[in-house]
């Protein structure tokens, strides 16, 4: 009996019984972040290790590791790869001090965020508002909520396939850049948008 052990996080490996093909094999692929794990599989008297993306091995205890061309990966595993869920994407939008006006750089990101939401079927969107520590904490809680509500309006359910938009205010808690009280920090004046 062949066993497969994964001592490290396996980025992506797939085994497929190929009807009409001589051998079944597995191939190691890069994860979405570019990292690659390792696959070790062993039989009664053999062990095969695959540590490089794009390489595979037959599941017949032959211990032979071989390069798998991208075209073959697409042909043999295309349907499995196509069924991978779309990964969550996170955006940070920054605001001018004391209000709900986006910085010019963040305003320029809006079309990309809307386009991204359109790629997620039944999008589950989280919008979290934040402030820096300048001013009253209660007022900052309210301001952060106003920022989050403003951004949440980008995701019009009549134009996008949106399952849910959750709006939350963290006020001046959960700072991106740790500062003392009454500190103006542009990177803390933000809304975090997560699209799943």
Coordinates of C-alpha atoms in Angstrom, one line a residue:
X1 CA 0.0 0.0 0.0
X2 CA 1.3 3.5 -0.9
X3 CA 1.0 6.2 1.7
X4 CA 1.4 9.9 1.1
X5 CA 2.8 12.1 3.9
X6 CA 2.9 15.9 3.9
X7 CA 5.4 17.1 6.5
X8 CA 5.1 20.6 5.2
X9 CA 2.2 22.5 4.0
X10 CA 1.4 21.2 0.6
X11 CA 0.7 24.0 -1.8
X12 CA -1.2 22.0 -4.3
X13 CA -0.9 18.5 -5.3
X14 CA -3.4 16.4 -7.2
X15 CA -3.5 12.8 -8.1
X16 CA -5.7 11.7 -10.9
X17 CA -6.5 8.3 -12.2
X18 CA -6.4 8.9 -15.9
X19 CA -8.5 6.6 -17.8
X20 CA -6.8 5.6 -21.0
X21 CA -3.4 6.7 -19.7
X22 CA -0.6 4.3 -18.7
X23 CA 0.1 5.8 -15.3
X24 CA -1.5 7.9 -12.6
X25 CA 0.7 10.6 -11.2
X26 CA 0.8 13.6 -9.0
X27 CA 2.3 17.0 -9.6
X28 CA 3.4 19.7 -7.2
X29 CA 2.3 23.2 -8.1
X30 CA 3.1 26.6 -6.6
X31 CA 0.6 28.1 -4.2
X32 CA -1.0 31.4 -5.0
X33 CA 1.7 33.2 -3.0
X34 CA 4.5 31.6 -5.0
X35 CA 5.5 29.2 -2.2
X36 CA 5.9 25.5 -2.7
X37 CA 5.7 22.8 -0.1
X38 CA 6.9 19.2 -0.4
X39 CA 5.3 15.9 -1.1
X40 CA 6.7 12.6 0.2
X41 CA 5.0 9.4 -0.6
X42 CA 6.3 6.0 0.3
X43 CA 5.6 2.4 -0.3
X44 CA 6.8 -0.8 1.4
X45 CA 10.4 -0.3 0.2
X46 CA 10.6 3.0 -1.4
X47 CA 10.2 6.7 -0.8
X48 CA 9.7 9.5 -3.4
X49 CA 10.1 13.1 -2.6
X50 CA 8.9 16.0 -4.8
X51 CA 10.1 19.5 -3.7
X52 CA 10.0 21.6 -6.9
X53 CA 6.9 23.0 -8.5
X54 CA 6.1 21.6 -11.9
X55 CA 7.6 18.2 -11.1
X56 CA 5.7 15.0 -10.5
X57 CA 6.0 11.3 -9.9
X58 CA 4.1 8.3 -11.0
X59 CA 2.1 6.5 -8.3
X60 CA 3.6 3.2 -9.0
X61 CA 6.5 3.2 -6.6
X62 CA 9.0 3.7 -9.4
X63 CA 10.6 6.6 -7.4
X64 CA 11.1 8.5 -10.7
X65 CA 10.5 12.3 -10.4
X66 CA 10.0 14.1 -13.7
X67 CA 9.2 17.5 -15.1
X68 CA 5.6 18.0 -16.1
X69 CA 5.1 20.6 -18.8
X70 CA 2.4 23.2 -18.2
X71 CA 0.4 22.1 -21.2
X72 CA 0.1 18.6 -19.7
X73 CA -0.8 20.0 -16.3
X74 CA -3.6 22.0 -18.0
X75 CA -4.7 19.0 -20.0
X76 CA -4.8 16.6 -17.1
X77 CA -5.8 18.9 -14.2
X78 CA -7.5 21.8 -15.9
X79 CA -10.9 21.0 -14.6
X80 CA -9.6 20.6 -11.0
X81 CA -7.7 23.9 -11.3
X82 CA -10.8 25.7 -12.7
X83 CA -12.9 24.6 -9.8
X84 CA -10.6 26.3 -7.2
X85 CA -12.4 29.0 -5.3
X86 CA -11.5 32.6 -5.9
X87 CA -9.1 33.7 -3.1
X88 CA -10.2 36.5 -0.8
X89 CA -8.8 39.9 -1.7
X90 CA -8.1 42.8 0.7
X91 CA -7.9 46.4 -0.1
X92 CA -7.0 49.4 2.1
X93 CA -8.4 52.8 1.3
X94 CA -7.0 55.8 3.1
X95 CA -8.8 59.1 4.0
X96 CA -7.9 62.7 4.4
X97 CA -7.8 63.8 8.1
X98 CA -11.0 64.3 10.0
X99 CA -13.6 63.3 7.3
X100 CA -14.8 60.9 4.7
X101 CA -12.8 62.2 1.7
X102 CA -10.6 59.5 0.2
X103 CA -7.0 60.4 -0.7
X104 CA -6.5 60.7 -4.4
X105 CA -4.5 57.4 -4.5
X106 CA -7.3 55.6 -2.8
X107 CA -10.0 57.1 -5.0
X108 CA -8.1 55.8 -8.0
X109 CA -8.4 52.2 -6.6
X110 CA -12.2 52.2 -6.6
X111 CA -12.6 50.8 -10.2
X112 CA -10.3 48.0 -9.4
X113 CA -12.2 47.1 -6.2
X114 CA -15.5 47.1 -8.0
X115 CA -14.0 45.0 -10.8
X116 CA -12.6 42.5 -8.2
X117 CA -16.0 42.3 -6.5
X118 CA -17.5 41.4 -9.9
X119 CA -15.2 38.4 -10.1
X120 CA -16.4 36.8 -6.9
X121 CA -19.7 35.0 -7.4
X122 CA -22.1 35.7 -4.4
X123 CA -19.4 38.0 -3.0
X124 CA -19.2 38.2 0.8
X125 CA -17.7 41.6 1.5
X126 CA -16.4 43.0 4.8
X127 CA -15.9 46.7 5.2
X128 CA -14.2 47.9 8.4
X129 CA -13.7 51.6 9.2
X130 CA -10.8 53.0 11.2
X131 CA -9.4 56.4 12.4
X132 CA -6.2 57.6 13.8
X133 CA -6.1 58.6 17.5
X134 CA -6.6 62.4 17.0
X135 CA -9.8 63.6 18.8
X136 CA -12.5 62.0 20.9
X137 CA -12.7 58.1 20.8
X138 CA -16.5 58.2 20.6
X139 CA -16.4 60.6 17.7
X140 CA -13.8 58.5 16.0
X141 CA -16.0 55.5 16.3
X142 CA -18.7 57.4 14.5
X143 CA -16.3 58.7 11.8
X144 CA -14.9 55.3 11.1
X145 CA -18.5 54.0 10.7
X146 CA -19.3 56.8 8.3
X147 CA -16.2 55.9 6.2
X148 CA -17.1 52.3 6.1
X149 CA -20.7 53.0 5.2
X150 CA -19.6 55.3 2.4
X151 CA -17.3 52.6 1.0
X152 CA -19.9 49.9 1.3
X153 CA -22.2 51.9 -1.1
X154 CA -19.7 50.9 -3.9
X155 CA -21.2 47.4 -3.8
X156 CA -24.6 47.9 -5.4
X157 CA -26.4 44.6 -5.3
X158 CA -28.4 45.6 -8.5
X159 CA -25.1 45.7 -10.4
X160 CA -23.0 43.1 -8.6
X161 CA -23.6 39.5 -7.4
X162 CA -23.3 40.4 -3.7
X163 CA -24.4 37.9 -1.0
X164 CA -23.6 40.2 2.0
X165 CA -21.8 43.4 2.8
X166 CA -20.9 43.6 6.5
X167 CA -20.0 47.1 7.8
X168 CA -18.1 47.5 11.0
X169 CA -16.4 50.4 12.8
X170 CA -13.3 49.9 14.9
X171 CA -12.8 53.6 15.5
X172 CA -9.3 54.3 16.8
X173 CA -8.9 50.7 18.1
X174 CA -7.0 48.2 16.0
X175 CA -4.5 50.6 14.7
X176 CA -2.5 49.6 11.6
X177 CA 0.4 51.7 12.9
X178 CA 0.7 51.7 16.7
X179 CA 0.8 55.2 18.0
X180 CA 0.0 57.1 21.2
X181 CA -3.1 59.1 21.7
X182 CA -3.6 62.3 19.7
X183 CA -1.3 61.2 16.9
X184 CA -2.1 61.9 13.3
X185 CA -1.2 58.9 11.3
X186 CA -2.4 58.7 7.7
X187 CA -2.2 54.9 7.5
X188 CA -4.6 54.5 10.4
X189 CA -7.3 56.6 8.7
X190 CA -8.5 53.8 6.6
X191 CA -11.2 51.3 5.5
X192 CA -10.3 47.7 5.0
X193 CA -12.3 45.9 2.3
X194 CA -12.2 42.2 2.2
X195 CA -13.9 40.5 -0.8
X196 CA -14.5 36.7 -0.5

